[in-house]
Each structure stands twice: as structure tokens, then as C-alpha cells.
């Protein structure tokens, strides 16, 4: 039963100026707050925290009716509370608001008001009709498709076939925190899916009959479809080197819960010597997590600085100093020759040999050398042609080119990038957000909700300090980086603008929220300042 509550510290809705937002405490409810926003002269009352990780939305970015989280770019419509952009799944609570007798009141569900947080998205339904959507894969792209379909009004049959053995999880926590408990990682309960008529099938698709519109699984079963969404993600690469291709124990890749469970089992009790091969984001995150657990960690990378290919030498050096400050050792500009067995147990790894003759003792080794698209089940299918990297070519609606009623999202999809500097160049971006936004786009297309919305890729990483990143340098690279702020390792507070000529194609930041999300919105609207304007002192937060 909805109740009415008075807000403290406000006597008139006119106090909330157009384009502004402010939080107010709720009279008589300890700790409860409400966020008020003014869009085009209309004041809306909403729950104050992002439903993804609880960021304070008052510190976010308000553009028209779009309110963006200051941390990870989740976006909500302030007039409805609905999710517009990943990674949030649940909507904001929306309250009725009125002014009377010099006071301002909201009316809402007591549980939502007291908790500052809404109830979970409700997409309960009983599947009916002849429409059958089959989603292959259980990662971020599948999650976006599932919830986008049901939240958008799809009531047909919905089947998700995944070989991972568990419902969709927050995969980002595997490398950032080395969590291995599905109850702490899963976004939704089993009941959520059953009540929403989402059939989760634990199986592996081995082939697709595109003409007959059916998929066949490893168990021998077939599933018919009217629409097919392929979201099988990426498979972590092994190195084709002695001792590092799966031929020695305690050498791991990291992508799934069983991978983390195996790593934790190998770590056991006490300090271990860990060698992380690869200075990618995954490598940096797992190294940071391991040193935080008091292990001795060495990172081996071929580049001069970590993540240099994507982030450049200057920013890569900043990351290196921060992570070194946490206790991680680096061997950069290095090439691995092989891994050798332990002297005490010839079945397990004992050391990593570098080509310069260096020997790094190792109780375990973790490989962070990239992923490859999981599309083997399509390799011999004459109806489809895989790109050189094994991915699928899709259009801006993520529809697979040359096929009808088939979509592909996430790590297996090469799509036309329309962000700054992109010029619709085909790219494959391995981001959690890109996969989920691809799934949401497909859901919108299937639900016939109009043309797909343009989105800017957003990425974040835990590197001892929180990194925020938007845009992409994948399509055309960058020729310069404009860095503003303090880059000291102990208290970084900076923004890096990656440019092609005068165009800003990507933005990275630490300790400067909400600059990244503001930049993403400016990019989306083609209003990002030029390189020269930034060098001359332009402030994106003032635009």
C-alpha cells in the first residue's frame, strides 16, 4: 500500500531548477532519501541510487530525460525510472510528487522509500503464442536480450541454451575479486527466470540449421526458433608453448566460475608465487586481486607498458606505477619461451622461462592473453561465413548479414562502430557493456520498438584505483593523448582524452567522476569538444 511522505529541506518544486537534480531526506524515515530531477520544467521523484552497484545518482549526469550513473554508465529514464543503458538491470523506483501548503510530498511503496532501492524488475509472464526466441549463450549479451525482451513486452517462448552450467552471472567479478560463489555472482534467482517463463537449458549447441530454423545440442536435442540470438562469447586463449598449453597443472586461464575455483584451490593457504602472463585488463585485475590476498605476483608483458596497445604508453605507465605500489612486480618488454615443471612434482608448473634467460619461479601461472570468439559450432555451416577472427559480421541492429531472423551480440559480433572516429568501421569490442547493449538492441528490434539507439562503449576496471573508460580506439587508433590532472600513483585524479586529429575518440579517467559518463553522453550527441578546445581549457562538465 502506497504511503505519503514529506521531504525535508524543500518547500517548493520551483526550488529544483530545469536541468538540475538534488537529493532530499524523507521526514520520519531514518536514512531514506529521494532524488528530484527537473526535465523540461517537470520535476520527477526517484530512488537515489543506481541499481547496478549503488552509486549516488545525484553525482551522475542529467541530459534531457536521461540520467546516467557516475560510475559505470548505467542510464535511466527519469520520467519512468526505466533502464535505458547497461549495466543496470533494475529500474529506479518512481514516486508521485506534489506540493501543498508550502511543503513537498512523495507517495510510494514504503519498502522502496525505506530501502532507497526499488524491488527487482518484474517481468513475470506465462509464455504463449507461436513465437519462439532461442538465445545461445548465457553471458552479458544473453542477459541483455532476455530482460530486454520480457521488459519490452515479448510474451512468446524464450529459451536460453548455455554450456556454463549456471544462470547469468556478473562475470566482471571473476577477475576483479576472484569470486567463485554463484549465489554471490548470479544477477537473478532461479525463481526469477521460471516466473518469467524463461527456460534455462544446460546444454551446448553443436549445429544450427538456418533454413529449418532449429538448433541441435550436444545432448542430441533440437530446439525450433522463430528468432535466434547467438551470444556464445569468447574462449580464453592458451599459449602454444611447452608447459603453457594445458600440459602442466596449475596453469590457468580465467573466464568461468570453475576457472576461479581451480585457481583458489591451487592457491590454498599461505603465500604463493604467481606469474601472470599478459598485461591486459584481465591480467592487471587478477594480479591486483592476488596481491591483495598477500601473494607474490609477477606480471609478464610483451609491451613496454601495461595495456599500451589500447591505452598508450603514458596512461599504461600510470597504471603500472599504481599496481607496483600495491606490490605487483613487472617484467615488461619480455617474451615467454616456455614453462617448466616443478622439481617436487613433475605434473605441475614450477617456473616460467623468458627468452632473455630470466627464470621466474611459479607455484601457479595465470594466462591473460586474450580470447577468441566461440563460433566452432558454425565453422562447417555453408549458410554462413565467419570472418578471419572467427566472428560474425552484423549490421547496426546486430542482425547477422546474409541470414534472416538471426542476430549475434557480444564477443562473437563484428558490428559497424558509429562512435567518434568510427565511420561505421566494422569492429569487435570485448566489453561487458557492449555485449549487454547488443542484447538490448536485439530485444528492441524483435519487439519492434523502433530504430536501435546509438550507444557509446563504456568500460571500467579495478586497478588498485577505479578506471572509467568510454569510446573506442579499435577502429582507427589514436595519434595523441591529452592528459589533464594529477597522475601520482598514491592519489590519481586525471582524465585522458584520446584523439584522432581534432576528434576525441575515447576518454579514460581516475578520480574524476562523472567526467567519463559526461563525455560518453557528449559523444553520443556528437557534441564532444575538440582536442584544441580541451587543450585551451574546455571543461566537459560545464557543457
XYZ file of C-alpha atoms in Angstrom:
543
model
C 0.000 0.000 0.000
C 1.500 3.318 -1.105
C 2.050 5.965 1.573
C 2.691 9.702 1.504
C 5.908 11.162 2.918
C 7.096 14.726 3.399
C 10.553 15.726 2.159
C 12.914 17.716 4.396
C 14.542 20.940 3.285
C 12.285 21.826 0.375
C 9.153 23.963 0.333
C 8.506 24.346 -3.390
C 9.081 22.365 -6.564
C 10.379 25.588 -8.066
C 13.492 25.084 -5.940
C 14.546 22.408 -8.452
C 15.730 24.338 -11.480
C 15.425 22.935 -15.030
C 18.252 20.526 -15.809
C 19.195 20.129 -12.146
C 18.960 17.289 -9.612
C 19.107 17.128 -5.818
C 18.556 14.601 -3.044
C 16.329 15.223 -0.016
C 15.788 13.289 3.186
C 12.409 11.771 3.940
C 10.683 13.063 7.065
C 10.326 10.348 9.694
C 12.289 7.657 7.810
C 15.876 7.406 9.032
C 18.451 7.263 6.245
C 15.875 7.456 3.461
C 16.453 9.834 0.578
C 14.717 10.756 -2.654
C 16.260 12.168 -5.824
C 14.432 15.039 -7.514
C 15.205 15.986 -11.115
C 13.809 18.700 -13.349
C 13.449 17.879 -17.024
C 11.829 20.468 -19.268
C 10.118 22.055 -16.273
C 8.711 18.789 -14.897
C 10.007 17.564 -11.543
C 10.379 13.793 -11.106
C 10.974 11.903 -7.861
C 13.113 8.758 -7.974
C 15.105 6.382 -5.804
C 18.571 7.928 -5.348
C 20.964 5.049 -6.056
C 21.980 3.290 -9.239
C 20.565 -0.233 -9.267
C 23.835 -1.663 -10.577
C 26.328 -1.067 -7.729
C 24.550 1.635 -5.712
C 26.305 4.768 -6.976
C 24.719 8.083 -5.853
C 22.846 9.309 -8.913
C 22.914 12.911 -7.700
C 26.567 12.842 -8.812
C 25.603 11.496 -12.218
C 24.795 13.248 -15.477
C 21.346 14.519 -16.467
C 20.778 15.145 -20.183
C 17.118 15.721 -21.004
C 15.262 12.733 -19.615
C 18.421 10.556 -19.468
C 20.098 10.178 -16.064
C 23.467 8.412 -16.198
C 25.272 6.763 -13.281
C 28.619 8.459 -12.477
C 30.492 5.155 -12.102
C 29.662 2.689 -14.862
C 27.361 4.475 -17.285
C 24.038 2.834 -16.468
C 21.307 5.111 -17.780
C 17.718 5.616 -16.631
C 14.726 7.494 -17.992
C 13.717 9.961 -15.279
C 10.116 10.147 -16.451
C 9.575 6.398 -15.971
C 12.579 5.124 -13.988
C 13.198 2.503 -16.693
C 16.675 1.318 -17.669
C 17.914 2.742 -20.962
C 21.569 1.639 -20.989
C 23.504 -1.214 -19.387
C 24.834 -2.325 -16.978
C 21.867 -1.713 -14.639
C 19.104 -4.291 -14.823
C 16.510 -2.973 -12.398
C 14.607 0.291 -12.900
C 14.596 3.143 -10.431
C 11.593 3.494 -8.163
C 9.374 6.316 -9.403
C 7.251 8.277 -6.914
C 4.325 10.600 -7.272
C 5.224 14.105 -6.121
C 3.147 17.109 -5.130
C 3.466 20.460 -3.424
C 0.877 21.751 -0.977
C 0.804 24.281 1.842
C 4.492 25.140 1.450
C 5.568 21.503 1.701
C 6.624 18.828 -0.803
C 5.382 15.249 -0.561
C 6.054 11.985 -2.367
C 3.826 8.933 -2.499
C 5.355 5.496 -2.872
C 5.846 1.936 -1.685
C 7.222 2.010 1.900
C 9.723 -0.770 1.129
C 11.187 1.228 -1.735
C 11.250 4.500 0.199
C 12.835 2.993 3.294
C 15.386 0.972 1.355
C 16.396 3.722 -1.070
C 16.255 0.909 -3.617
C 13.490 -0.480 -5.810
C 12.253 -4.006 -5.970
C 13.647 -6.191 -8.735
C 12.399 -5.736 -12.279
C 9.165 -7.671 -12.665
C 8.849 -9.472 -15.989
C 6.554 -12.238 -14.825
C 4.531 -13.772 -17.625
C 3.154 -17.015 -18.980
C 4.618 -17.704 -22.396
C 2.042 -18.011 -25.149
C 1.731 -17.893 -28.916
C 3.833 -19.311 -31.721
C 6.852 -17.004 -31.379
C 9.986 -18.776 -30.158
C 13.178 -16.870 -29.369
C 16.208 -19.052 -28.696
C 19.290 -17.435 -27.134
C 22.533 -19.385 -27.419
C 24.928 -18.462 -24.614
C 24.467 -17.270 -21.032
C 26.656 -14.202 -20.671
C 26.112 -10.460 -20.733
C 24.670 -10.372 -24.250
C 22.170 -13.079 -23.370
C 21.246 -11.224 -20.187
C 20.522 -8.037 -22.141
C 18.405 -9.936 -24.655
C 16.433 -11.869 -22.038
C 15.495 -8.900 -19.900
C 15.095 -6.524 -22.815
C 12.657 -8.897 -24.493
C 10.456 -9.546 -21.491
C 10.598 -5.955 -20.183
C 9.739 -4.760 -23.693
C 6.568 -6.812 -23.837
C 7.627 -10.054 -25.517
C 5.363 -12.875 -24.304
C 6.391 -15.694 -26.632
C 8.520 -18.683 -25.731
C 12.048 -17.810 -24.604
C 14.766 -20.454 -24.321
C 18.363 -19.854 -23.250
C 20.902 -22.597 -24.005
C 24.192 -22.261 -22.149
C 27.001 -24.737 -21.514
C 28.380 -22.880 -18.479
C 26.100 -24.738 -16.080
C 24.745 -21.741 -14.185
C 22.431 -18.797 -14.748
C 23.824 -15.423 -15.944
C 26.450 -14.005 -13.582
C 28.385 -10.770 -13.078
C 31.449 -12.030 -14.955
C 33.394 -8.860 -14.165
C 33.791 -10.020 -10.546
C 35.704 -13.157 -11.551
C 38.909 -11.298 -12.361
C 38.324 -8.243 -10.178
C 37.588 -10.140 -6.972
C 38.214 -13.852 -7.687
C 34.712 -14.720 -6.509
C 33.574 -18.284 -7.158
C 30.189 -18.495 -5.405
C 27.354 -18.485 -7.930
C 24.929 -17.246 -5.269
C 27.046 -14.072 -4.969
C 27.633 -13.727 -8.706
C 24.244 -14.513 -10.254
C 22.206 -11.469 -11.237
C 18.878 -13.225 -10.712
C 17.432 -16.117 -8.744
C 16.243 -19.309 -10.415
C 12.689 -18.302 -9.489
C 13.054 -15.031 -11.384
C 13.560 -16.919 -14.636
C 10.901 -19.548 -14.025
C 8.311 -16.897 -13.112
C 9.260 -15.018 -16.291
C 8.827 -18.132 -18.452
C 12.499 -18.163 -19.365
C 13.606 -21.741 -19.987
C 17.273 -22.103 -18.977
C 18.780 -25.151 -20.693
C 22.145 -26.535 -19.546
C 23.498 -27.849 -22.838
C 25.852 -26.984 -25.695
C 24.728 -26.071 -29.196
C 26.674 -28.085 -31.766
C 24.995 -27.000 -35.009
C 22.372 -24.663 -36.450
C 20.005 -25.346 -39.337
C 19.277 -21.816 -40.539
C 16.880 -22.950 -43.275
C 14.917 -25.207 -40.939
C 15.192 -22.696 -38.079
C 16.399 -25.108 -35.422
C 19.484 -25.707 -33.286
C 20.899 -29.069 -32.236
C 22.687 -29.617 -28.932
C 25.368 -31.951 -27.620
C 22.703 -33.995 -25.841
C 21.018 -34.687 -29.189
C 18.023 -32.441 -28.625
C 16.722 -29.888 -31.131
C 15.094 -26.535 -30.430
C 12.993 -24.727 -33.000
C 13.073 -20.940 -33.231
C 11.420 -18.040 -34.989
C 14.226 -15.684 -33.909
C 17.749 -16.762 -32.950
C 20.201 -14.758 -30.830
C 23.799 -16.008 -30.836
C 25.758 -14.860 -27.782
C 28.370 -17.541 -27.137
C 31.096 -15.113 -26.079
C 34.826 -15.705 -26.058
C 37.088 -18.558 -25.091
C 40.342 -17.647 -23.291
C 43.477 -18.400 -25.263
C 46.240 -20.748 -24.203
C 49.797 -20.161 -25.349
C 51.167 -22.704 -27.864
C 54.319 -23.108 -25.777
C 55.652 -26.012 -23.754
C 54.082 -26.059 -20.320
C 51.552 -23.331 -21.203
C 49.154 -25.159 -23.497
C 47.390 -27.183 -20.834
C 50.152 -29.777 -20.488
C 51.142 -28.769 -16.932
C 48.886 -28.457 -13.903
C 48.466 -25.150 -12.051
C 48.473 -23.208 -15.325
C 45.123 -21.479 -15.693
C 43.001 -19.305 -17.920
C 40.244 -17.177 -16.382
C 36.731 -16.869 -17.775
C 34.302 -19.016 -15.770
C 33.432 -19.922 -12.183
C 35.217 -23.321 -12.451
C 38.368 -21.457 -13.570
C 38.262 -19.317 -10.420
C 37.510 -22.323 -8.236
C 40.570 -24.110 -9.628
C 42.774 -21.059 -9.063
C 41.597 -20.678 -5.464
C 42.159 -24.391 -4.817
C 45.704 -24.154 -6.191
C 46.428 -21.081 -4.079
C 45.396 -22.865 -0.919
C 46.851 -21.490 2.307
C 49.908 -19.304 2.641
C 51.819 -17.095 0.241
C 52.220 -18.383 -3.314
C 54.412 -17.249 -6.189
C 52.137 -16.378 -9.104
C 53.177 -15.436 -12.621
C 50.553 -13.657 -14.699
C 51.324 -13.773 -18.411
C 49.709 -10.903 -20.275
C 49.425 -7.239 -19.342
C 45.815 -6.906 -20.500
C 42.971 -5.690 -18.309
C 42.255 -9.257 -17.172
C 45.903 -9.746 -16.282
C 46.067 -6.461 -14.380
C 42.845 -7.112 -12.493
C 43.740 -10.630 -11.382
C 47.260 -9.503 -10.404
C 45.776 -6.728 -8.259
C 43.313 -9.157 -6.667
C 46.033 -11.716 -5.916
C 48.492 -9.279 -4.363
C 45.605 -8.073 -2.216
C 45.393 -11.652 -0.917
C 49.085 -11.470 0.097
C 50.548 -13.495 -2.764
C 53.773 -12.666 -4.583
C 52.794 -11.687 -8.128
C 54.855 -11.010 -11.243
C 53.277 -9.814 -14.475
C 54.973 -10.601 -17.779
C 54.035 -8.437 -20.768
C 55.353 -8.008 -24.286
C 54.570 -4.292 -24.382
C 56.723 -1.573 -22.842
C 53.855 -0.593 -20.528
C 50.708 -2.461 -19.396
C 47.755 -2.179 -21.785
C 49.852 0.006 -24.053
C 48.064 -1.054 -27.261
C 44.707 0.209 -26.005
C 45.675 2.908 -23.509
C 49.001 4.188 -24.802
C 52.394 4.377 -23.053
C 51.629 7.418 -20.905
C 48.479 6.011 -19.327
C 49.917 2.495 -19.248
C 52.819 3.841 -17.173
C 50.335 5.422 -14.733
C 48.648 2.037 -14.292
C 51.986 0.348 -13.799
C 53.017 2.740 -11.025
C 49.693 2.274 -9.222
C 49.836 -1.513 -9.392
C 53.528 -1.623 -8.467
C 52.574 0.413 -5.428
C 50.255 -2.432 -4.422
C 53.183 -4.878 -4.557
C 52.974 -6.367 -8.071
C 56.265 -6.882 -9.923
C 56.549 -6.386 -13.681
C 58.677 -7.871 -16.448
C 57.701 -5.735 -19.437
C 59.067 -5.889 -22.963
C 59.506 -9.591 -22.318
C 58.803 -12.727 -24.361
C 57.943 -16.082 -22.815
C 59.816 -19.141 -24.044
C 58.195 -21.924 -22.034
C 57.139 -23.132 -18.599
C 58.973 -25.903 -16.798
C 57.829 -28.460 -14.281
C 58.186 -28.219 -10.540
C 61.135 -30.123 -9.073
C 58.868 -31.553 -6.382
C 56.011 -32.554 -8.714
C 56.697 -33.031 -12.418
C 52.976 -32.752 -13.258
C 52.813 -29.150 -12.024
C 54.374 -25.909 -13.178
C 57.468 -24.752 -11.333
C 58.814 -21.828 -13.331
C 58.357 -19.628 -16.387
C 61.345 -19.178 -18.679
C 61.723 -15.919 -20.612
C 63.632 -15.623 -23.876
C 66.179 -13.317 -22.271
C 67.191 -16.153 -19.935
C 65.220 -14.975 -16.897
C 63.638 -17.696 -14.771
C 60.532 -16.792 -12.752
C 59.620 -19.324 -10.084
C 55.901 -20.058 -10.028
C 53.547 -22.082 -7.869
C 50.884 -21.261 -10.432
C 50.571 -19.358 -13.697
C 47.564 -17.441 -14.973
C 47.243 -16.603 -18.665
C 45.599 -13.326 -19.655
C 46.426 -13.315 -23.360
C 43.017 -12.582 -24.885
C 40.008 -14.538 -26.068
C 38.763 -15.944 -29.345
C 35.116 -15.974 -30.491
C 33.259 -19.170 -29.626
C 31.820 -19.999 -33.049
C 33.175 -23.506 -33.678
C 29.620 -24.802 -33.951
C 29.227 -22.657 -37.098
C 32.583 -23.425 -38.703
C 31.337 -26.016 -41.216
C 27.961 -24.384 -41.865
C 27.682 -23.492 -45.557
C 24.917 -20.962 -44.867
C 27.254 -18.610 -43.024
C 30.737 -17.221 -43.485
C 32.870 -16.495 -40.447
C 35.294 -13.587 -40.518
C 39.036 -14.185 -40.253
C 38.987 -13.932 -36.453
C 36.058 -16.353 -36.216
C 33.424 -13.685 -35.527
C 30.167 -12.902 -37.338
C 29.516 -9.788 -39.383
C 26.374 -7.952 -38.231
C 24.636 -4.677 -39.056
C 23.730 -1.847 -36.687
C 20.775 -3.910 -35.434
C 23.150 -6.822 -34.710
C 21.404 -8.880 -37.389
C 23.771 -11.405 -38.979
C 24.419 -10.450 -42.570
C 23.001 -12.866 -45.130
C 20.593 -14.550 -42.704
C 17.001 -13.877 -41.732
C 15.862 -13.674 -38.111
C 19.370 -14.372 -36.762
C 21.296 -11.980 -34.511
C 24.745 -12.072 -32.915
C 25.992 -9.996 -29.967
C 28.994 -9.739 -27.670
C 32.465 -11.131 -28.304
C 31.381 -13.009 -31.442
C 29.901 -9.947 -33.195
C 31.746 -7.563 -35.511
C 29.494 -4.529 -35.872
C 29.689 -1.086 -37.539
C 31.046 1.385 -34.990
C 29.335 4.770 -35.230
C 31.056 6.493 -32.301
C 33.560 9.332 -32.771
C 36.189 8.402 -35.347
C 34.358 5.177 -36.138
C 32.829 5.979 -39.528
C 30.869 2.714 -39.282
C 34.087 0.708 -39.467
C 33.478 -2.962 -38.528
C 34.835 -3.621 -35.030
C 34.690 -6.337 -32.411
C 34.755 -4.932 -28.878
C 35.124 -7.306 -25.939
C 33.310 -5.230 -23.313
C 30.678 -6.365 -20.833
C 28.580 -3.294 -21.621
C 28.830 -3.672 -25.395
C 27.561 -7.240 -25.151
C 24.630 -6.284 -22.946
C 23.760 -3.259 -25.074
C 23.862 -5.519 -28.123
C 21.388 -7.841 -26.431
C 19.147 -4.905 -25.534
C 19.311 -3.644 -29.111
C 18.228 -7.039 -30.459
C 15.358 -7.147 -27.963
C 14.220 -3.736 -29.159
C 14.321 -4.900 -32.780
C 12.402 -8.113 -32.070
C 9.838 -6.180 -30.016
C 9.526 -3.670 -32.877
C 10.323 -0.701 -30.642
C 11.781 1.420 -33.440
C 15.296 2.011 -34.673
C 18.157 0.969 -32.360
C 19.516 3.703 -30.118
C 23.111 4.786 -30.627
C 25.333 3.847 -27.683
C 28.927 4.571 -26.760
C 31.004 1.673 -25.364
C 31.764 2.043 -21.655
C 34.323 0.060 -19.704
C 35.644 0.056 -16.141
C 38.422 -1.764 -14.332
C 39.727 -2.283 -10.797
C 43.449 -1.497 -10.920
C 44.051 -0.504 -7.340
C 42.119 2.632 -8.303
C 38.880 2.704 -10.291
C 39.348 3.285 -14.012
C 36.480 4.608 -16.150
C 36.630 4.499 -19.949
C 34.312 5.356 -22.833
C 34.550 5.405 -26.604
C 36.873 3.221 -28.659
C 40.252 3.325 -30.336
C 39.709 -0.052 -32.016
C 38.526 1.255 -35.386
C 41.150 3.877 -36.157
C 43.516 4.046 -33.206
C 44.672 7.378 -31.771
C 47.510 9.734 -32.595
C 47.727 11.661 -29.324
C 46.611 11.650 -25.692
C 45.737 14.849 -23.837
C 46.103 14.244 -20.083
C 44.612 16.652 -17.537
C 45.081 16.400 -13.775
C 47.340 14.713 -11.247
C 48.774 11.325 -12.235
C 50.519 10.447 -8.976
C 50.159 6.795 -8.014
C 49.058 7.478 -4.428
C 46.108 9.729 -5.296
C 45.417 9.802 -9.042
C 42.899 12.357 -10.281
C 43.147 12.706 -14.036
C 41.402 12.485 -17.390
C 42.999 11.242 -20.613
C 41.454 12.278 -23.924
C 42.443 10.022 -26.842
C 42.385 11.871 -30.149
C 42.493 11.288 -33.896
C 43.412 14.677 -35.260
C 40.947 17.034 -33.559
C 38.388 14.311 -32.748
C 38.221 12.814 -29.260
C 37.609 9.099 -29.820
C 37.924 7.836 -26.237
C 38.165 9.123 -22.681
C 39.740 7.463 -19.632
C 39.658 8.778 -16.082
C 40.586 8.048 -12.488
C 39.210 10.007 -9.543
C 37.318 12.368 -11.846
C 33.708 11.138 -11.817
C 31.486 11.938 -13.647
C 33.759 13.173 -16.455
C 33.701 9.833 -18.288
C 29.910 9.490 -18.407
C 29.508 13.150 -19.311
C 31.935 12.572 -22.173
C 30.044 9.464 -23.286
C 26.816 11.450 -23.497
C 28.540 14.260 -25.393
C 29.980 11.671 -27.789
C 26.569 10.109 -28.269
C 25.175 13.512 -29.193
C 28.205 14.468 -31.345
C 28.962 17.416 -29.039
C 32.318 16.402 -27.608
C 34.880 19.258 -27.561
C 37.798 19.082 -29.987
C 41.385 18.400 -28.994
C 42.278 22.081 -29.314
C 39.304 23.167 -27.213
C 40.383 20.766 -24.462
C 43.973 21.955 -24.623
C 42.658 25.517 -24.356
C 40.839 24.667 -21.136
C 37.362 23.451 -22.145
C 35.619 21.677 -19.258
C 33.315 18.861 -20.380
C 31.351 19.090 -17.123
C 30.291 22.643 -17.978
C 28.772 21.657 -21.325
